[in-house]
Amino acid sequence: MCDLQSRIEELEEEFQLLDPRERLELLLDYAARLPELPEEFRDAADRELHRVPECQTPVFLWLTFDDGAVLHAEVAPEAPTVQGFVSLLRELIAGCSPEQVAQIPQDLLHRVGLVEALGMVRSRGLHAILHRVRAMAGQQQSAAAKSQS
Amino acid sequence: MAEYAHPEVLVDVEWVLEHRKEVDRIRIVESDEDVLLYDMGHIPEAVKVDWQTDLQHPVIRDYIDKEAFARLCEERGISDDTTVVFYGDKNNWWACYAFWAFKMYRHADCRIMNGGRQKWLNQNLPVEKAVPQYPRGRYRPRDRDLSIRAFRDQVLEHLERGGKLIDVRTKGEYTGELLHMPDYPQEGALRGGHIPGALHIPWQVAIRDDGTFKSREELEEIYIGQHGLSPDDDIIVYCRIGERSSLTWFVLTYLLGFKRVRNYDGSWTEWGNLVGVPIEKGEASS
């Protein structure tokens, strides 16, 4: 099982050592590592339900828990900041349980100094992505609880 | 075909291709919604000006002061008499926003590259990741020109006088539906709808499919013919944070020669949070 808490602490350390400009460069590295959306999700009939509507650029997210959390994403290529943050979240939660993912701190963007680097208006869209990932994990959790009872 | 009212402010991709190396008198500036897009590859001679991290004050909800603006220009090798050509993503929203901001700081020679970043990329023209360095510019700070910017109290006065307003957002934002979507509380405004009496003319009516501006005749047919506006009207444009409306401001002011158009940059994220101001919901009343 993943140790999300210490991963978050490492992430905070990694970003807080950098100045805002360097934090954006680091986000660009994350963006480059975001894998393509697997084929099985590409033409999903319920695709629109996976859109994050607060983002001005198209963002679609899927969260599976076959063997711990895997975040699958399709982000418009003209939105490297969003790609970077989604990729960061993907690496952060890889292999974690729904309970853990639902508990990612809501102030993650502040903790890693990205609000400072990006500004408030842009951060809002990224907050929405975080909110969505937490909510998707929460749904998994309650679905699992229902099937057990 | 009739020329635009101020044809010199709009340059095409070919013009930029021909003049881009004249870096001692021309500075190409990329301004995008996404702060990292420039870093993924840009016109080789272009520098970046970010609407949020560069142009906005880090603490107060306002733009940077004139001294900081002069510094920003000097660092990018922009002097008082430099020709600044803006381009960007999203059909030049942010290029128009930066153009508007530069005009507010009274920069004389500003232009827009028609079609923006997408048009440049579509033609497979050269792009570069390295950030070019230029000798420091010499820039004299000037007081802001507030004749192109509207503040909320001015919008209220304008409203009482029956002045014309244009809301350039999507239909859902204009009618106020968008804030009613369940589970999405983060639109940034506590109330939905539009400023009473505002005409609903979405920004994209001015744009062709390839991201370039429509012809003067086509634009006149829309703004003057269909919506009854006149070049002498006193008009305030707004959207959510003032970026899309700066595109409409640019179209009315420079392409059609309207004489008094102001951009309300506080826009809906301010108006939709103000206590006691009038709001209209649903379709346009007239």
XYZ file of C-alpha atoms in Angstrom:
435
model
C 0.000 0.000 0.000
C 1.281 3.477 -0.794
C 2.436 5.909 1.819
C 0.593 8.936 0.506
C 1.485 11.080 3.488
C 5.224 10.865 2.974
C 4.818 11.252 -0.790
C 3.014 14.533 -0.168
C 5.749 15.666 2.182
C 8.403 14.853 -0.418
C 6.449 16.733 -3.052
C 6.152 19.775 -0.796
C 9.869 19.692 -0.176
C 10.657 19.302 -3.850
C 8.562 22.312 -4.869
C 9.234 24.573 -1.915
C 12.984 24.495 -2.574
C 12.337 26.164 -5.929
C 11.396 29.704 -6.854
C 8.043 30.182 -8.623
C 9.622 30.178 -12.093
C 11.412 26.881 -11.384
C 8.220 25.357 -10.028
C 6.619 25.970 -13.405
C 9.583 24.325 -15.130
C 9.181 21.321 -12.863
C 5.488 21.223 -13.783
C 6.571 21.132 -17.430
C 8.669 18.017 -16.666
C 5.601 16.389 -15.160
C 3.586 17.348 -18.246
C 6.080 15.540 -20.475
C 5.574 12.346 -18.462
C 1.769 12.212 -18.725
C 0.940 9.086 -20.729
C -1.661 9.057 -23.457
C -5.192 8.037 -22.566
C -5.537 4.232 -22.999
C -7.648 3.219 -25.960
C -10.470 1.682 -23.907
C -11.418 5.129 -22.558
C -11.043 7.094 -25.771
C -14.447 6.403 -27.248
C -16.273 5.804 -23.983
C -19.998 6.459 -24.334
C -20.076 8.330 -21.029
C -17.091 10.452 -21.980
C -18.865 13.745 -21.258
C -19.436 12.638 -17.663
C -15.687 12.514 -17.232
C -15.118 16.082 -18.313
C -14.002 18.615 -15.708
C -16.263 21.518 -16.717
C -14.559 24.196 -14.629
C -11.484 23.958 -16.814
C -11.586 26.233 -19.819
C -9.595 23.692 -21.799
C -10.998 20.179 -22.314
C -9.963 17.832 -19.491
C -11.310 14.280 -19.101
C -10.445 12.092 -16.115
C -10.931 8.428 -15.233
C -9.871 6.878 -11.962
C -9.544 3.080 -11.640
C -8.596 0.952 -8.639
C -7.873 -2.498 -10.110
C -4.541 -2.736 -8.324
C -4.464 0.559 -6.462
C -5.280 3.933 -7.948
C -4.495 4.753 -11.577
C -5.507 8.139 -12.935
C -6.130 8.187 -16.688
C -6.443 11.527 -18.384
C -6.936 13.318 -21.636
C -5.854 16.937 -21.538
C -5.778 19.322 -24.494
C -2.193 19.679 -25.764
C -2.424 23.463 -25.536
C -2.758 23.206 -21.749
C 0.664 22.073 -20.477
C 0.001 23.490 -17.002
C -3.058 21.283 -16.640
C -1.188 18.305 -18.110
C 1.575 18.890 -15.581
C -0.761 19.003 -12.599
C -2.732 15.951 -13.716
C 0.543 14.078 -14.207
C 1.698 15.145 -10.743
C -1.558 13.868 -9.223
C -1.247 10.646 -11.214
C 2.192 9.938 -9.802
C 1.183 11.038 -6.321
C -1.753 8.643 -5.965
C -0.411 5.691 -7.983
C -1.300 2.466 -6.191
C -3.212 4.132 -3.333
C -6.618 3.089 -2.005
C -9.855 5.039 -2.589
C -9.813 6.048 1.102
C -6.376 7.568 0.704
C -7.135 9.372 -2.534
C -10.318 10.830 -1.055
C -8.161 12.287 1.694
C -5.621 14.190 -0.438
C -5.336 17.564 1.261
C -7.577 20.138 -0.422
C -4.868 22.757 -0.076
C -2.323 20.708 -2.026
C -1.793 23.509 -4.562
C -0.950 25.929 -1.783
C 1.323 23.443 -0.057
C 3.481 22.974 -3.137
C 3.516 26.704 -3.880
C 1.703 26.433 -7.204
C -0.936 29.030 -6.351
C 1.874 31.507 -5.907
C 3.489 30.456 -9.180
C 0.300 30.345 -11.259
C -1.922 33.020 -9.754
C -5.385 32.647 -8.251
C -7.487 32.571 -11.412
C -5.515 29.805 -13.083
C -5.285 27.800 -9.905
C -9.069 27.581 -9.772
C -9.194 25.126 -12.665
C -6.530 22.965 -11.037
C -8.406 23.033 -7.728
C -11.405 21.716 -9.644
C -9.323 18.800 -10.933
C -8.159 17.945 -7.426
C -11.729 18.218 -6.187
C -12.892 15.888 -8.951
C -10.220 13.255 -8.232
C -11.121 13.281 -4.530
C -14.814 13.017 -5.375
C -14.258 10.097 -7.785
C -12.345 8.244 -5.068
C -15.146 9.002 -2.609
C -17.702 7.469 -4.995
C -15.611 4.298 -5.284
C -15.443 4.139 -1.516
C -19.190 4.402 -1.027
C -19.867 1.967 -3.889
C -17.545 -0.560 -2.236
C -19.243 -0.028 1.144
C -22.670 -0.628 -0.442
C -21.640 -3.876 -2.112
C -20.322 -5.169 1.198
C -23.454 -4.417 3.175
C -13.150 45.188 -49.670
C -13.219 48.056 -47.164
C -10.174 48.389 -44.958
C -10.414 48.153 -41.207
C -10.642 51.478 -39.379
C -7.034 51.143 -38.167
C -5.544 48.591 -40.566
C -1.980 49.055 -39.298
C -2.684 47.320 -35.967
C -3.424 43.975 -37.573
C -0.537 42.106 -39.187
C -0.686 38.697 -40.780
C 1.549 35.673 -40.313
C 3.426 36.502 -43.519
C 4.267 39.978 -42.216
C 5.690 38.488 -39.028
C 7.647 35.922 -41.043
C 9.174 38.715 -43.090
C 9.968 41.113 -40.240
C 10.612 38.848 -37.267
C 14.397 39.232 -37.417
C 14.240 43.031 -37.136
C 14.621 42.678 -33.400
C 16.071 46.144 -32.832
C 12.727 47.765 -33.683
C 10.152 44.986 -33.406
C 9.361 42.767 -30.447
C 7.061 39.813 -30.861
C 5.213 38.957 -27.653
C 3.389 35.704 -26.952
C 0.576 35.877 -24.419
C -1.381 32.693 -23.649
C -3.980 31.341 -21.325
C -1.562 28.608 -20.279
C 1.566 30.016 -18.686
C 3.730 27.124 -19.971
C 2.575 27.048 -23.587
C 5.278 29.508 -24.700
C 7.876 27.173 -23.185
C 6.642 24.288 -25.341
C 7.747 26.200 -28.432
C 7.194 29.749 -29.710
C 8.076 32.015 -32.646
C 11.886 32.030 -32.318
C 12.202 35.787 -31.708
C 9.202 35.999 -29.352
C 9.294 36.823 -25.648
C 6.556 35.965 -23.173
C 4.285 38.327 -21.275
C 1.949 36.472 -18.957
C -1.374 38.171 -18.225
C -1.451 36.897 -14.690
C 2.054 36.446 -13.324
C 3.537 39.440 -15.210
C 0.762 42.011 -15.683
C -1.269 41.572 -12.513
C -0.279 43.001 -9.190
C 0.878 40.221 -6.860
C -1.200 41.450 -3.901
C -3.916 43.913 -4.939
C -6.542 42.926 -7.518
C -5.202 45.324 -10.121
C -2.465 45.647 -12.716
C 1.142 46.348 -11.816
C 2.152 49.995 -11.356
C 3.719 51.991 -14.148
C 7.272 51.556 -12.864
C 6.900 47.774 -12.759
C 5.454 47.872 -16.270
C 8.428 49.901 -17.507
C 10.760 47.323 -15.933
C 8.843 44.464 -17.529
C 9.304 46.095 -20.934
C 12.971 46.927 -20.413
C 13.758 43.345 -19.391
C 12.304 42.155 -22.689
C 14.201 44.700 -24.734
C 11.105 46.840 -25.334
C 11.610 50.608 -25.516
C 9.105 53.453 -25.870
C 9.194 53.326 -29.649
C 9.355 49.536 -30.154
C 6.689 47.981 -32.365
C 5.128 45.260 -30.199
C 3.320 42.461 -32.029
C 1.118 40.251 -29.848
C -0.035 36.738 -30.602
C -1.325 33.868 -28.501
C -3.586 30.868 -28.038
C -7.384 30.754 -27.861
C -7.980 32.956 -30.918
C -5.778 35.677 -29.470
C -7.850 36.310 -26.301
C -4.758 36.872 -24.230
C -2.933 38.652 -27.026
C -5.822 41.138 -27.139
C -5.780 41.333 -23.353
C -2.053 42.131 -23.340
C -2.588 44.597 -26.209
C -5.282 46.317 -24.153
C -3.019 46.410 -21.079
C -0.100 47.827 -23.101
C -2.451 50.505 -24.451
C -3.508 51.274 -20.897
C 0.163 51.941 -20.106
C 0.163 54.119 -23.242
C 2.507 52.025 -25.346
C 2.270 53.672 -28.771
C 2.804 50.953 -31.372
C 0.904 47.735 -30.570
C -0.266 45.181 -33.136
C -1.979 41.810 -33.239
C -0.881 38.886 -35.402
C -4.096 37.790 -37.101
C -4.918 34.128 -36.413
C -2.559 33.866 -33.447
C -0.450 30.928 -32.362
C -2.649 28.337 -34.064
C -2.272 29.883 -37.482
C 1.523 29.971 -37.105
C 1.615 26.311 -36.046
C -0.818 25.230 -38.759
C 1.587 26.514 -41.384
C 4.476 24.560 -39.861
C 6.510 27.722 -39.411
C 9.627 27.657 -37.219
C 9.260 27.423 -33.446
C 11.893 27.457 -30.761
C 12.016 26.535 -27.073
C 14.989 28.713 -26.084
C 14.134 32.135 -24.666
C 15.809 34.886 -26.725
C 17.791 37.553 -24.889
C 17.803 41.178 -26.016
C 19.708 44.280 -24.885
C 17.789 46.068 -22.150
C 15.220 48.549 -23.426
C 14.704 52.122 -22.236
C 11.202 52.724 -21.061
C 9.621 55.827 -19.545
C 6.806 55.045 -17.099
C 3.570 56.816 -18.006
C 0.331 57.239 -16.082
C -2.286 54.744 -17.120
C -4.876 55.695 -19.730
C -8.132 54.895 -17.956
C -10.330 55.952 -20.864
C -10.267 52.325 -22.082
C -10.911 50.756 -18.695
C -14.183 50.767 -16.737
C -14.454 50.314 -12.968
C -17.587 49.032 -11.257
C -18.839 52.472 -10.144
C -18.524 53.687 -13.693
C -20.467 50.656 -14.878
C -23.243 51.537 -12.398
C -23.349 55.153 -13.597
C -23.299 53.952 -17.191
C -26.221 51.659 -16.406
C -28.232 54.490 -14.814
C -27.612 56.663 -17.869
C -28.867 53.859 -20.103
C -25.449 53.346 -21.683
C -24.780 50.327 -23.857
C -23.210 47.195 -22.413
C -22.019 44.081 -24.209
C -21.700 40.715 -22.480
C -19.436 38.507 -24.606
C -19.668 35.282 -22.554
C -21.412 32.043 -23.491
C -25.181 31.809 -23.427
C -25.124 29.737 -20.234
C -23.054 32.323 -18.439
C -25.240 35.170 -19.732
C -28.552 33.643 -18.702
C -27.144 32.561 -15.356
C -27.716 28.842 -15.923
C -24.084 27.959 -15.499
C -24.008 28.675 -11.789
C -26.908 26.312 -11.317
C -24.971 23.213 -12.262
C -24.956 20.869 -9.278
C -21.722 20.150 -7.425
C -19.695 22.836 -9.156
C -19.426 25.691 -6.743
C -16.183 27.121 -8.060
C -17.215 29.498 -10.810
C -15.771 32.430 -8.888
C -18.989 34.411 -8.612
C -21.754 34.002 -6.068
C -24.525 35.123 -8.409
C -25.263 34.213 -12.019
C -26.768 36.246 -14.827
C -25.796 39.450 -16.575
C -25.783 43.214 -16.044
C -29.349 44.382 -16.848
C -29.818 45.459 -20.427
C -26.457 44.107 -21.595
C -26.540 42.896 -25.179
C -25.427 39.302 -25.565
C -22.840 39.255 -28.362
C -20.431 36.345 -27.775
C -16.802 37.194 -28.593
C -16.505 34.481 -31.268
C -18.939 36.140 -33.660
C -15.973 38.275 -34.746
C -13.771 35.290 -35.619
C -13.541 32.972 -38.602
C -12.936 29.240 -38.271
C -9.200 29.699 -38.830
C -8.996 32.152 -35.926
C -8.614 35.288 -38.047
C -10.935 38.268 -37.769
C -13.889 38.611 -40.097
C -13.882 41.372 -42.709
C -15.008 44.887 -41.895
C -18.266 44.383 -43.819
C -19.057 41.192 -41.953
C -18.262 42.801 -38.596
C -20.365 45.881 -39.384
C -23.263 43.651 -40.344
C -23.077 41.943 -36.938
C -22.391 44.789 -34.532
C -24.113 47.645 -36.367
C -26.652 45.839 -38.532
C -27.901 43.094 -36.235
C -27.304 44.676 -32.833
C -27.920 48.315 -33.660
C -24.684 49.688 -32.270
C -23.189 52.866 -33.649
C -19.525 53.955 -33.785
C -20.382 56.965 -31.618
C -21.944 54.906 -28.832
C -20.432 54.901 -25.375
C -19.966 51.149 -24.783
C -18.699 48.973 -21.951
C -17.730 45.362 -22.698
C -17.258 42.621 -20.126
C -16.941 38.847 -19.701
C -15.753 36.773 -16.724
C -12.346 38.300 -16.022
C -11.946 40.730 -18.901
C -9.951 38.637 -21.371
C -12.600 37.632 -23.908
C -14.069 41.131 -23.750
C -10.703 42.669 -24.621
C -10.993 40.845 -27.946
C -14.372 42.521 -28.570
C -12.896 45.824 -27.365
C -10.147 45.404 -29.970
C -12.616 44.600 -32.739
C -14.887 47.571 -32.009
C -12.095 50.065 -31.418
C -9.528 49.161 -34.051
C -11.295 47.195 -36.729
C -14.555 49.181 -36.742
C -13.338 52.548 -35.419
C -15.765 52.884 -32.502
C -14.662 55.893 -30.497
C -15.560 55.138 -26.915
C -15.341 51.514 -25.857
C -14.180 50.553 -22.384
C -13.289 47.120 -21.073
C -14.668 46.293 -17.619
C -11.870 44.003 -16.442
C -13.533 43.374 -13.078
C -16.221 41.705 -15.191
C -18.501 38.985 -13.834
C -16.106 37.784 -11.142
C -16.573 41.236 -9.593
C -20.173 42.067 -10.526
C -21.481 38.624 -9.544
C -20.019 39.107 -6.069
C -21.053 42.716 -5.401
C -23.697 43.347 -2.761
C -26.793 45.178 -3.954
C -26.057 45.655 -7.651
C -28.802 44.836 -10.175
C -28.638 41.527 -12.035
C -30.849 40.163 -14.778
C -31.326 36.468 -15.421
C -32.480 34.559 -18.463
C -32.628 35.759 -22.041
C -32.152 39.391 -23.012
C -35.122 41.547 -21.954
C -35.392 43.612 -25.128
